[in-house]
Tab-separated table of C-alpha atoms and ligand atoms in Angstrom:
chain	number	residue	atom	x	y	z
A	6	MET	CA	15.175	18.565	-17.066
A	7	ASN	CA	12.250	20.751	-18.215
A	8	PHE	CA	8.858	20.505	-16.500
A	9	ASN	CA	7.177	23.325	-18.225
A	10	ASN	CA	4.095	21.438	-19.231
A	11	SER	CA	3.699	19.956	-15.692
A	12	GLU	CA	4.041	23.458	-14.356
A	13	GLN	CA	1.401	24.844	-16.739
A	14	LEU	CA	-0.951	22.055	-15.832
A	15	TYR	CA	-0.344	22.419	-12.293
A	16	LYS	CA	-1.494	26.193	-12.229
A	17	LYS	CA	-4.433	25.259	-14.534
A	18	GLY	CA	-5.296	22.324	-12.139
A	19	CYS	CA	-5.362	24.739	-9.109
A	20	GLU	CA	-8.508	26.268	-10.496
A	21	HIS	CA	-10.934	23.812	-9.998
A	22	LEU	CA	-9.066	20.729	-8.340
A	23	VAL	CA	-7.745	20.969	-4.829
A	24	GLY	CA	-4.132	21.623	-4.810
A	25	ALA	CA	-4.490	20.350	-8.457
A	26	VAL	CA	-4.623	16.646	-7.030
A	27	ASN	CA	-7.136	14.047	-6.083
A	28	SER	CA	-5.227	12.619	-3.529
A	29	PRO	CA	-2.774	14.755	-1.151
A	30	VAL	CA	0.064	12.238	-1.065
A	31	ARG	CA	0.206	13.282	-4.892
A	32	ALA	CA	0.884	16.779	-4.116
A	33	PHE	CA	4.667	16.686	-3.451
A	34	ALA	CA	4.088	18.836	-0.265
A	35	SER	CA	6.891	17.166	1.681
A	36	VAL	CA	9.446	17.180	-0.963
A	37	GLY	CA	9.056	20.827	-2.285
A	38	GLY	CA	8.184	21.751	-6.032
A	39	ASN	CA	5.061	20.903	-8.044
A	40	PRO	CA	3.385	17.696	-8.900
A	41	LEU	CA	4.468	15.947	-12.258
A	42	PHE	CA	1.714	15.466	-14.685
A	43	ILE	CA	1.700	12.053	-15.986
A	44	ASP	CA	1.146	11.367	-19.821
A	45	LYS	CA	1.549	7.704	-20.264
A	46	ALA	CA	3.197	4.585	-19.160
A	47	LYS	CA	4.479	1.082	-20.206
A	48	GLY	CA	6.061	-1.753	-18.584
A	49	ALA	CA	8.698	-0.496	-16.212
A	50	TYR	CA	8.363	3.066	-17.344
A	51	ILE	CA	6.243	6.088	-16.868
A	52	LYS	CA	6.348	9.234	-18.875
A	53	ASP	CA	5.434	12.800	-18.007
A	54	VAL	CA	3.628	15.339	-19.976
A	55	ASP	CA	7.139	17.046	-20.962
A	56	GLY	CA	8.227	13.889	-22.280
A	57	ASN	CA	10.565	12.777	-19.444
A	58	LYS	CA	10.606	8.983	-18.977
A	59	TYR	CA	11.316	7.531	-15.683
A	60	ILE	CA	11.413	3.819	-14.199
A	61	ASP	CA	8.367	3.580	-12.230
A	62	LEU	CA	8.636	2.722	-8.611
A	63	VAL	CA	5.402	4.104	-7.687
A	64	LEU	CA	3.359	1.889	-9.732
A	65	SER	CA	0.195	3.560	-8.703
A	66	TYR	CA	0.986	3.234	-5.142
A	67	GLY	CA	1.119	-0.694	-5.821
A	68	PRO	CA	-1.617	-1.888	-7.984
A	69	MET	CA	0.562	-2.094	-11.233
A	70	ILE	CA	2.525	-5.449	-10.020
A	71	LEU	CA	2.928	-6.584	-13.737
A	72	GLY	CA	4.170	-3.015	-14.886
A	73	HIS	CA	1.890	-0.866	-16.822
A	74	ARG	CA	-0.408	-1.878	-19.712
A	75	ASN	CA	0.288	-5.683	-19.637
A	76	LYS	CA	-0.905	-6.992	-22.682
A	77	LYS	CA	-3.126	-9.945	-21.436
A	78	VAL	CA	-4.791	-7.516	-18.954
A	79	GLU	CA	-5.405	-5.025	-21.660
A	80	LYS	CA	-6.894	-7.692	-23.875
A	81	ALA	CA	-9.111	-8.822	-21.150
A	82	VAL	CA	-10.263	-5.180	-20.422
A	83	SER	CA	-10.923	-4.656	-24.149
A	84	ARG	CA	-13.059	-7.712	-24.211
A	85	ALA	CA	-15.275	-6.513	-21.246
A	86	LEU	CA	-15.477	-2.880	-22.365
A	87	LYS	CA	-17.203	-4.378	-25.607
A	88	LYS	CA	-19.912	-6.106	-23.446
A	89	GLY	CA	-20.926	-3.011	-21.244
A	90	TYR	CA	-19.291	-0.858	-18.728
A	91	SER	CA	-21.666	-1.418	-15.442
A	92	PHE	CA	-24.780	-3.137	-15.143
A	93	GLY	CA	-25.961	-2.953	-11.241
A	94	ALA	CA	-26.347	-6.764	-11.518
A	95	SER	CA	-24.303	-9.870	-10.861
A	96	THR	CA	-21.930	-11.405	-13.219
A	97	ASN	CA	-19.900	-14.360	-13.810
A	98	ALA	CA	-16.678	-12.547	-13.519
A	99	GLU	CA	-17.205	-11.431	-9.756
A	100	ILE	CA	-17.754	-15.223	-9.079
A	101	THR	CA	-14.632	-16.017	-11.072
A	102	LEU	CA	-12.379	-13.165	-8.842
A	103	ALA	CA	-14.004	-14.090	-5.721
A	104	LYS	CA	-12.753	-17.838	-6.123
A	105	ILE	CA	-9.180	-16.830	-7.235
A	106	VAL	CA	-9.189	-14.578	-4.104
A	107	CYS	CA	-10.679	-16.977	-1.529
A	108	ASP	CA	-8.360	-19.987	-2.797
A	109	ALA	CA	-5.319	-17.731	-1.965
A	110	PHE	CA	-6.475	-16.862	1.282
A	111	PRO	CA	-7.167	-19.968	3.610
A	112	GLY	CA	-8.945	-18.095	6.188
A	113	MET	CA	-11.464	-16.819	3.595
A	114	ASP	CA	-14.433	-18.499	2.583
A	115	LYS	CA	-16.465	-15.456	1.250
A	116	VAL	CA	-15.373	-12.087	-0.200
A	117	ARG	CA	-17.309	-8.768	-0.795
A	118	PHE	CA	-15.754	-6.492	-3.701
A	119	VAL	CA	-15.911	-2.688	-2.895
A	120	ASN	CA	-14.341	0.103	-4.816
A	121	SER	CA	-11.361	0.968	-2.552
A	122	GLY	CA	-8.940	0.099	-0.064
A	123	THR	CA	-10.811	2.602	2.339
A	124	GLU	CA	-14.189	0.954	1.697
A	125	ALA	CA	-12.770	-2.600	2.264
A	126	VAL	CA	-11.525	-1.394	5.953
A	127	LEU	CA	-14.558	0.675	6.907
A	128	SER	CA	-16.632	-2.331	6.076
A	129	ALA	CA	-14.439	-4.683	7.630
A	130	ILE	CA	-14.950	-2.828	11.028
A	131	ARG	CA	-18.238	-2.616	10.766
A	132	LEU	CA	-18.436	-6.251	10.252
A	133	ALA	CA	-16.044	-7.037	13.215
A	134	ARG	CA	-18.657	-4.715	15.394
A	135	ALA	CA	-21.669	-6.620	14.083
A	136	HIS	CA	-19.973	-10.182	14.751
A	137	THR	CA	-18.820	-9.420	18.039
A	138	ASN	CA	-21.237	-6.765	19.442
A	139	LYS	CA	-18.447	-4.778	20.682
A	140	ASP	CA	-17.186	-1.436	19.558
A	141	LYS	CA	-13.629	-0.716	20.419
A	142	ILE	CA	-10.868	-1.183	17.627
A	143	VAL	CA	-7.253	-1.388	18.331
A	144	LYS	CA	-5.029	0.150	15.698
A	145	PHE	CA	-1.160	0.923	15.502
A	146	SER	CA	0.444	4.068	15.220
A	147	GLY	CA	1.985	4.462	11.576
A	148	CYS	CA	-0.522	1.984	10.121
A	149	TYR	CA	-2.821	3.587	7.461
A	150	HIS	CA	-6.357	2.209	6.752
A	151	GLY	CA	-7.846	4.558	4.537
A	152	HIS	CA	-9.654	7.629	5.338
A	153	MET	CA	-12.470	6.485	7.388
A	154	ASP	CA	-13.264	8.723	10.509
A	155	ALA	CA	-12.435	6.103	13.140
A	156	MET	CA	-8.885	5.304	11.385
A	157	LEU	CA	-7.542	8.799	10.898
A	158	VAL	CA	-5.597	8.851	14.143
A	159	ALA	CA	-2.054	8.408	14.534
A	160	ALA	CA	-2.183	7.196	10.931
A	161	GLY	CA	0.879	7.070	8.539
A	162	SER	CA	0.803	7.536	4.719
A	163	GLY	CA	-0.541	11.079	3.834
A	164	LEU	CA	-0.894	12.438	7.296
A	165	ALA	CA	2.543	11.412	7.801
A	166	THR	CA	3.590	12.996	5.017
A	167	LEU	CA	2.008	16.204	5.756
A	168	SER	CA	2.999	15.811	9.558
A	169	LEU	CA	-0.668	15.899	10.845
A	170	PRO	CA	-1.467	14.101	14.096
A	171	GLY	CA	-5.122	13.492	12.741
A	172	SER	CA	-7.506	15.107	10.413
A	173	LYS	CA	-9.736	17.926	10.904
A	174	GLY	CA	-13.597	17.434	10.629
A	175	VAL	CA	-13.294	14.112	12.532
A	176	PRO	CA	-15.785	14.388	15.570
A	177	ALA	CA	-14.193	13.259	18.726
A	178	GLN	CA	-17.189	10.548	18.938
A	179	ALA	CA	-15.787	9.235	15.855
A	180	VAL	CA	-12.460	8.198	17.382
A	181	GLU	CA	-13.561	7.571	20.998
A	182	ASN	CA	-13.624	3.754	20.173
A	183	THR	CA	-10.082	3.991	18.621
A	184	LEU	CA	-7.448	2.482	20.930
A	185	ILE	CA	-3.705	3.101	19.639
A	186	ALA	CA	-0.954	0.613	20.357
A	187	GLU	CA	2.713	0.657	18.894
A	188	TYR	CA	3.742	-1.635	16.324
A	189	ASN	CA	5.691	-4.438	17.343
A	190	ASN	CA	5.110	-4.033	20.822
A	191	LEU	CA	2.841	-6.633	22.311
A	192	GLU	CA	2.671	-5.067	25.881
A	193	SER	CA	0.911	-1.990	24.200
A	194	VAL	CA	-1.700	-4.280	22.975
A	195	LYS	CA	-1.954	-6.285	26.258
A	196	ALA	CA	-2.539	-2.995	28.378
A	197	HIS	CA	-5.670	-2.082	26.250
A	198	PHE	CA	-6.908	-5.627	26.703
A	199	GLU	CA	-6.459	-5.494	30.546
A	200	LYS	CA	-8.301	-2.175	30.406
A	201	HIS	CA	-11.342	-2.783	27.870
A	202	ASN	CA	-13.562	-5.788	27.681
A	203	ASP	CA	-15.488	-4.208	24.564
A	204	ILE	CA	-12.658	-4.826	22.051
A	205	ALA	CA	-14.110	-5.869	18.786
A	206	ALA	CA	-10.944	-6.230	16.669
A	207	VAL	CA	-7.468	-5.510	16.296
A	208	ILE	CA	-6.582	-3.874	12.739
A	209	LEU	CA	-3.030	-3.705	11.374
A	210	GLU	CA	-0.911	-3.962	8.046
A	211	PRO	CA	0.765	-7.080	8.784
A	212	VAL	CA	3.686	-5.701	7.105
A	213	THR	CA	3.374	-1.944	6.719
A	214	GLY	CA	3.841	0.232	3.748
A	215	ASN	CA	2.500	3.409	5.092
A	216	MET	CA	5.071	4.452	7.365
A	217	GLY	CA	7.610	2.880	5.095
A	218	VAL	CA	8.275	-0.694	4.877
A	219	VAL	CA	8.261	-2.293	8.536
A	220	GLN	CA	8.163	-6.046	9.363
A	221	PRO	CA	6.494	-7.562	12.561
A	222	THR	CA	8.814	-9.545	14.550
A	223	ASP	CA	7.730	-13.295	15.027
A	224	GLU	CA	7.074	-12.611	18.607
A	225	PHE	CA	4.798	-9.797	18.140
A	226	ILE	CA	2.534	-11.045	15.224
A	227	LYS	CA	2.305	-14.388	16.657
A	228	GLY	CA	1.688	-13.251	20.054
A	229	LEU	CA	-1.154	-10.727	18.331
A	230	ARG	CA	-2.826	-13.620	16.962
A	231	LYS	CA	-2.597	-15.511	20.134
A	232	ILE	CA	-3.965	-13.033	22.466
A	233	THR	CA	-6.913	-11.898	19.963
A	234	LYS	CA	-7.960	-15.592	19.863
A	235	GLU	CA	-7.762	-15.993	23.648
A	236	HIS	CA	-10.127	-12.823	24.173
A	237	GLY	CA	-12.389	-13.525	21.288
A	238	VAL	CA	-11.371	-10.448	19.437
A	239	LEU	CA	-10.998	-10.485	15.594
A	240	LEU	CA	-7.778	-9.902	13.786
A	241	ILE	CA	-8.049	-7.852	10.926
A	242	CYS	CA	-5.235	-7.939	8.292
A	243	ASP	CA	-5.244	-4.912	6.187
A	244	GLU	CA	-3.500	-6.397	3.057
A	245	VAL	CA	-4.478	-3.626	0.533
A	246	MET	CA	-1.001	-3.170	-0.099
A	247	THR	CA	0.675	-6.671	0.489
A	248	GLY	CA	-2.066	-8.928	-0.702
A	249	PHE	CA	-0.954	-10.832	-3.957
A	250	ARG	CA	1.825	-8.511	-3.418
A	251	SER	CA	4.257	-10.154	-1.001
A	252	LYS	CA	3.172	-13.451	-1.937
A	253	PHE	CA	-0.129	-14.870	-3.851
A	254	GLY	CA	-1.451	-15.492	-0.505
A	255	GLY	CA	-0.327	-12.087	0.992
A	256	ALA	CA	1.811	-11.178	3.716
A	257	GLN	CA	0.076	-13.922	5.785
A	258	GLU	CA	1.275	-16.431	3.728
A	259	ILE	CA	4.860	-15.328	4.455
A	260	ILE	CA	4.649	-14.641	8.180
A	261	GLY	CA	2.547	-17.769	9.036
A	262	ILE	CA	-0.666	-16.404	10.571
A	263	GLU	CA	-4.272	-16.368	9.247
A	264	ALA	CA	-6.691	-12.905	9.801
A	265	ASP	CA	-10.258	-13.467	10.880
A	266	ILE	CA	-10.953	-10.584	8.147
A	267	THR	CA	-8.749	-9.609	5.361
A	268	CYS	CA	-8.858	-6.596	3.718
A	269	LEU	CA	-7.533	-6.284	0.013
A	270	GLY	CA	-7.231	-3.632	-2.723
A	271	LYS	CA	-4.717	-2.281	-5.151
A	272	VAL	CA	-3.233	-5.597	-7.125
A	273	ILE	CA	-6.916	-7.172	-7.130
A	274	GLY	CA	-8.040	-4.565	-9.643
A	275	GLY	CA	-4.875	-4.389	-11.732
A	276	GLY	CA	-5.300	-0.972	-11.634
A	277	PHE	CA	-8.902	-0.100	-11.676
A	278	PRO	CA	-10.695	0.810	-8.589
A	279	VAL	CA	-11.502	-2.453	-6.445
A	280	GLY	CA	-11.299	-3.285	-2.822
A	281	ALA	CA	-12.434	-6.346	-0.976
A	282	TYR	CA	-12.938	-7.718	2.458
A	283	GLY	CA	-13.544	-11.338	3.221
A	284	ALA	CA	-13.546	-13.994	6.060
A	285	ARG	CA	-14.853	-17.413	7.271
A	286	ASN	CA	-18.511	-18.084	6.359
A	287	GLU	CA	-19.346	-17.562	10.109
A	288	ILE	CA	-18.336	-13.973	9.872
A	289	MET	CA	-19.374	-12.955	6.454
A	290	GLU	CA	-22.836	-14.463	7.092
A	291	ASN	CA	-23.455	-11.224	9.091
A	292	VAL	CA	-23.311	-9.165	5.876
A	293	ALA	CA	-26.659	-8.369	4.106
A	294	PRO	CA	-28.470	-9.884	2.216
A	295	LEU	CA	-27.393	-12.785	4.640
A	296	GLY	CA	-27.112	-10.965	7.616
A	297	GLY	CA	-28.058	-7.668	9.202
A	298	MET	CA	-24.920	-5.431	8.516
A	299	TYR	CA	-25.585	-3.200	5.611
A	300	GLN	CA	-23.016	-2.348	3.081
A	301	ALA	CA	-23.425	-1.583	-0.528
A	302	GLY	CA	-22.285	0.068	-3.647
A	303	THR	CA	-23.409	0.739	-7.268
A	304	LEU	CA	-20.157	0.041	-8.785
A	305	SER	CA	-18.990	-2.528	-6.658
A	306	GLY	CA	-17.996	-5.688	-8.677
A	307	ASN	CA	-17.636	-3.334	-11.728
A	308	PRO	CA	-17.166	-5.777	-14.696
A	309	ILE	CA	-14.091	-3.934	-16.251
A	310	ALA	CA	-12.628	-3.783	-12.723
A	311	MET	CA	-13.190	-7.636	-12.263
A	312	ALA	CA	-11.948	-8.548	-15.833
A	313	ALA	CA	-8.635	-6.671	-14.994
A	314	GLY	CA	-8.358	-8.219	-11.640
A	315	ILE	CA	-8.899	-11.751	-13.204
A	316	SER	CA	-6.442	-11.247	-15.825
A	317	THR	CA	-3.758	-9.897	-13.283
A	318	LEU	CA	-4.040	-12.248	-10.664
A	319	THR	CA	-3.953	-15.088	-13.505
A	320	GLU	CA	-0.986	-13.693	-14.961
A	321	LEU	CA	0.709	-13.081	-11.570
A	322	LYS	CA	0.077	-16.604	-10.596
A	323	LYS	CA	1.594	-17.904	-14.107
A	324	GLN	CA	4.840	-15.429	-13.692
A	325	ASN	CA	5.200	-16.409	-9.845
A	326	PRO	CA	7.673	-13.341	-9.690
A	327	TYR	CA	7.927	-13.666	-5.850
A	328	ASN	CA	11.571	-14.889	-5.818
A	329	LYS	CA	12.692	-12.515	-8.663
A	330	PHE	CA	11.215	-9.479	-6.288
A	331	ASN	CA	13.351	-10.747	-3.538
A	332	VAL	CA	16.215	-10.782	-5.684
A	333	VAL	CA	15.888	-7.412	-7.234
A	334	ALA	CA	14.875	-5.953	-3.764
A	335	GLU	CA	17.954	-7.325	-2.408
A	336	ARG	CA	20.131	-5.805	-5.046
A	337	ILE	CA	18.391	-2.282	-4.587
A	338	GLU	CA	19.118	-2.437	-0.747
A	339	GLY	CA	22.799	-3.202	-1.908
A	340	PHE	CA	22.718	-0.311	-4.173
A	341	LEU	CA	21.304	2.126	-1.441
A	342	LEU	CA	23.642	0.819	1.472
A	343	LYS	CA	26.971	0.949	-0.561
A	344	SER	CA	26.388	4.596	-1.768
A	345	ALA	CA	25.023	5.649	1.651
A	346	LYS	CA	28.466	4.101	2.949
A	347	LYS	CA	30.737	5.591	0.204
A	348	TYR	CA	29.257	9.063	0.705
A	349	GLY	CA	28.600	8.868	4.519
A	350	VAL	CA	24.819	9.076	4.686
A	351	ALA	CA	23.004	7.640	7.798
A	352	LEU	CA	20.810	5.128	6.179
A	353	THR	CA	18.477	2.173	7.143
A	354	VAL	CA	16.813	0.117	4.430
A	355	ASN	CA	13.755	-1.898	5.087
A	356	ARG	CA	12.139	-4.258	2.566
A	357	PHE	CA	9.849	-7.063	2.288
A	358	GLY	CA	9.087	-8.995	-0.948
A	359	SER	CA	8.416	-6.237	-3.925
A	360	MET	CA	8.316	-3.375	-1.137
A	361	ILE	CA	11.249	-1.560	0.022
A	362	ASN	CA	12.383	1.634	1.087
A	363	PRO	CA	15.318	3.560	2.631
A	364	PHE	CA	14.950	5.701	5.711
A	365	PHE	CA	17.520	8.631	6.120
A	366	THR	CA	18.272	7.594	9.723
A	367	ALA	CA	20.975	5.323	11.531
A	368	THR	CA	17.958	3.973	13.624
A	369	GLU	CA	16.757	0.709	13.026
A	370	VAL	CA	13.129	1.048	12.033
A	371	LYS	CA	10.755	-1.017	13.769
A	372	ASN	CA	8.023	1.258	14.638
A	373	PHE	CA	6.661	4.555	13.680
A	374	THR	CA	8.676	6.485	16.168
A	375	ASP	CA	11.937	5.110	14.699
A	376	ALA	CA	10.487	5.948	11.197
A	377	GLN	CA	10.058	9.584	12.338
A	378	THR	CA	13.866	9.783	13.186
A	379	SER	CA	14.339	10.010	9.476
A	380	ASP	CA	15.653	13.115	7.869
A	381	THR	CA	12.782	14.147	5.586
A	382	SER	CA	15.013	16.901	4.119
A	383	LYS	CA	17.475	14.366	2.894
A	384	PHE	CA	14.617	12.227	1.592
A	385	ALA	CA	13.549	15.409	-0.351
A	386	LYS	CA	16.772	16.027	-1.999
A	387	PHE	CA	17.335	12.434	-2.651
A	388	PHE	CA	14.202	12.352	-4.364
A	389	TRP	CA	14.351	15.132	-6.893
A	390	ALA	CA	17.899	13.874	-7.674
A	391	MET	CA	16.274	10.498	-8.517
A	392	ILE	CA	13.882	12.369	-10.838
A	393	GLU	CA	16.697	13.974	-12.480
A	394	ASN	CA	18.228	10.803	-12.744
A	395	GLY	CA	15.108	9.037	-14.519
A	396	VAL	CA	13.425	7.289	-11.545
A	397	PHE	CA	9.851	8.211	-10.280
A	398	LEU	CA	9.605	7.431	-6.550
A	399	PRO	CA	6.630	8.029	-4.315
A	400	PRO	CA	7.177	11.888	-3.317
A	401	SER	CA	7.295	10.866	0.658
A	402	GLN	CA	9.729	9.469	3.137
A	403	PHE	CA	6.852	7.252	4.624
A	404	GLU	CA	5.704	5.557	1.306
A	405	ALA	CA	6.939	2.255	0.130
A	406	TRP	CA	8.507	1.729	-3.195
A	407	PHE	CA	7.052	-0.770	-5.328
A	408	LEU	CA	8.607	-3.237	-7.903
A	409	SER	CA	6.830	-4.596	-10.940
A	410	SER	CA	7.694	-8.013	-12.644
A	411	SER	CA	8.595	-5.611	-15.777
A	412	LEU	CA	12.182	-4.599	-14.219
A	413	THR	CA	14.967	-6.188	-16.196
A	414	ILE	CA	18.885	-6.195	-15.545
A	415	ARG	CA	18.767	-2.851	-17.700
A	416	GLU	CA	16.624	-0.968	-15.195
A	417	MET	CA	18.825	-2.557	-12.474
A	418	LYS	CA	21.707	-0.738	-13.991
A	419	LYS	CA	20.045	2.413	-14.313
A	420	LEU	CA	18.882	2.257	-10.792
A	421	GLU	CA	22.444	1.712	-9.583
A	422	ILE	CA	23.745	4.784	-11.333
A	423	ALA	CA	20.837	7.155	-10.107
A	424	ILE	CA	21.059	5.857	-6.626
A	425	ASP	CA	24.632	6.671	-6.612
A	426	ALA	CA	24.481	9.907	-8.220
A	427	SER	CA	21.521	10.953	-5.851
A	428	MET	CA	22.968	9.792	-2.661
A	429	LYS	CA	26.163	11.656	-3.787
A	430	LEU	CA	24.051	14.852	-3.903
A	431	VAL	CA	22.445	14.507	-0.582
A	432	ALA	CA	25.938	13.935	1.111
A	433	ASN	CA	27.366	17.334	-0.857
A	434	SER	CA	24.249	19.549	-0.069
A	435	VAL	CA	24.454	18.594	3.704
A	436	ASN	CA	28.222	18.474	4.092
B	524	HOZ	N1	-2.878	4.888	0.342
B	524	HOZ	C1	-1.677	4.815	-0.769
B	524	HOZ	C2	-0.518	4.380	-0.003
B	524	HOZ	N2	-0.083	5.261	1.123
B	524	HOZ	C3	-1.716	6.121	-1.313
B	524	HOZ	C4	-2.662	6.448	-2.139
B	524	HOZ	C5	-2.929	8.000	-1.712
B	524	HOZ	O1	-3.143	8.281	-0.774
B	524	HOZ	O2	-2.820	8.677	-2.614
C-alpha cells in the first residue's frame, strides 16, 4: 500500500498545524507512523489522498451513523445552504430539532444547542452547580467528557491514548472540585458521598466509548441513580457518543435510567458541529435568558447543522437500524474471538449496540484499570494490518469502533478476512 501523498501532506501540515492535526487522537501517536489524510467518503467507505479505500469504522468518531453522504442528509443540507449559512437569530429548524431530541429523552423538557460535546458538558456542569448551589462533581476514571479543565483528570480518549495522567496548563484550582471514582464501583462513589456534602453532580458516560466500550452493571447504574436521588445530587449522562446511537433514546433507554441532565453531540449534528444539553423544565429554567446561568454561542443552533441533524435523526428513525447493529456487532465480535483463538492471541471483546472494540488482554474489562491491561503494542500491529487489509479503525486501543447502517454483507465478508489476516500478523510478530 502506498501512502506517499499522505506523507507529503503530513510534512506540509506540520509547518502550520500542531502535529498536522486538529485533534490529538488523529495523530497516530500510539500506533506509530503518520496520520492518513482523507480525500473523500461515501456510504461505508472512506478514501485517503493516495486513493486507498477502506471500510470506515471511525465514522468521524461516531456522528456518521447512516454512513457518509446519505442522500437525504445531502439534500437537506443543500436546501439549507441556499437560504444562508448563519443568522445569529432563531430559526424554525432549531425548534424542529429540539422537539425530536426532547421527544426521544423522557427526562428532557428543554434543550440548548451548542457546538460540540465539550461545550455541552461544560455547560451541563455549570447548570448542575447553578441548580444545586454546590460545587463538587464526581467523575469516573476512564470517562472522557471533552477538554474543559475540570474534566481533564483521569480521562480516557486522547489522554489515555497518549498515556497522559492529565493535561498541562490546568490550574490545580480548576480540578479541586473534581472527585474521581471508579467505573462500575458503587462503593467508590459512596465514599465521596460520605465525605462531602457539597456535591452538585455525578457525571458519567452511561456506556463508555472513551476507554473502549465498557457497560455498567445493572447494580452499579441503578445504584448510582438511587443514591444520587437520595442525596439530591444531579446525575449527568454524557451521551455524546451513545445518544441516538445505542438506541433512539440513547443508552438510557436500554439500561432503564433517566438522567437529570443529558449531554449530546455527534449523531445529532449528522457530521456537522453540534452539541446539546437538556433536562427537565425546573433545571433548564436556570439557563439565561430564563435564569441566571449564562451560556452563549455565535454559531449555536447553526441552520446548516440543524438541517443535517433533523434529516439524520428523521432518517435514523425511519431506518431503525438498532437490531441490525446488534447482529452486525455480534458477528464482528465472533470474527475477532474466532481468529484470536485460532492464533492464540489473548483478547477480550466488549460491545454495546453499534459500538464495539477488542482489548488485547485476557482480563475482563469492567473499568479503566482493566482496560489499561491491554497490550497496546499488539493493538498497534493490528491497527496497521487492518489498514493494509482495507479497514480504517480509530488509531487507539481506547477508542470505540463505530458501525453505520451502510454496512452490508459484502463489508462483513471483507471484515472477516481482514480481521483474520491482522490477528495472524499480531500472533506471528509476537511469537
Ligand atoms: N472525543 C472523541 C472520542 N474520543 C474523539 C474526537 C477527538 O478527540 O478527536
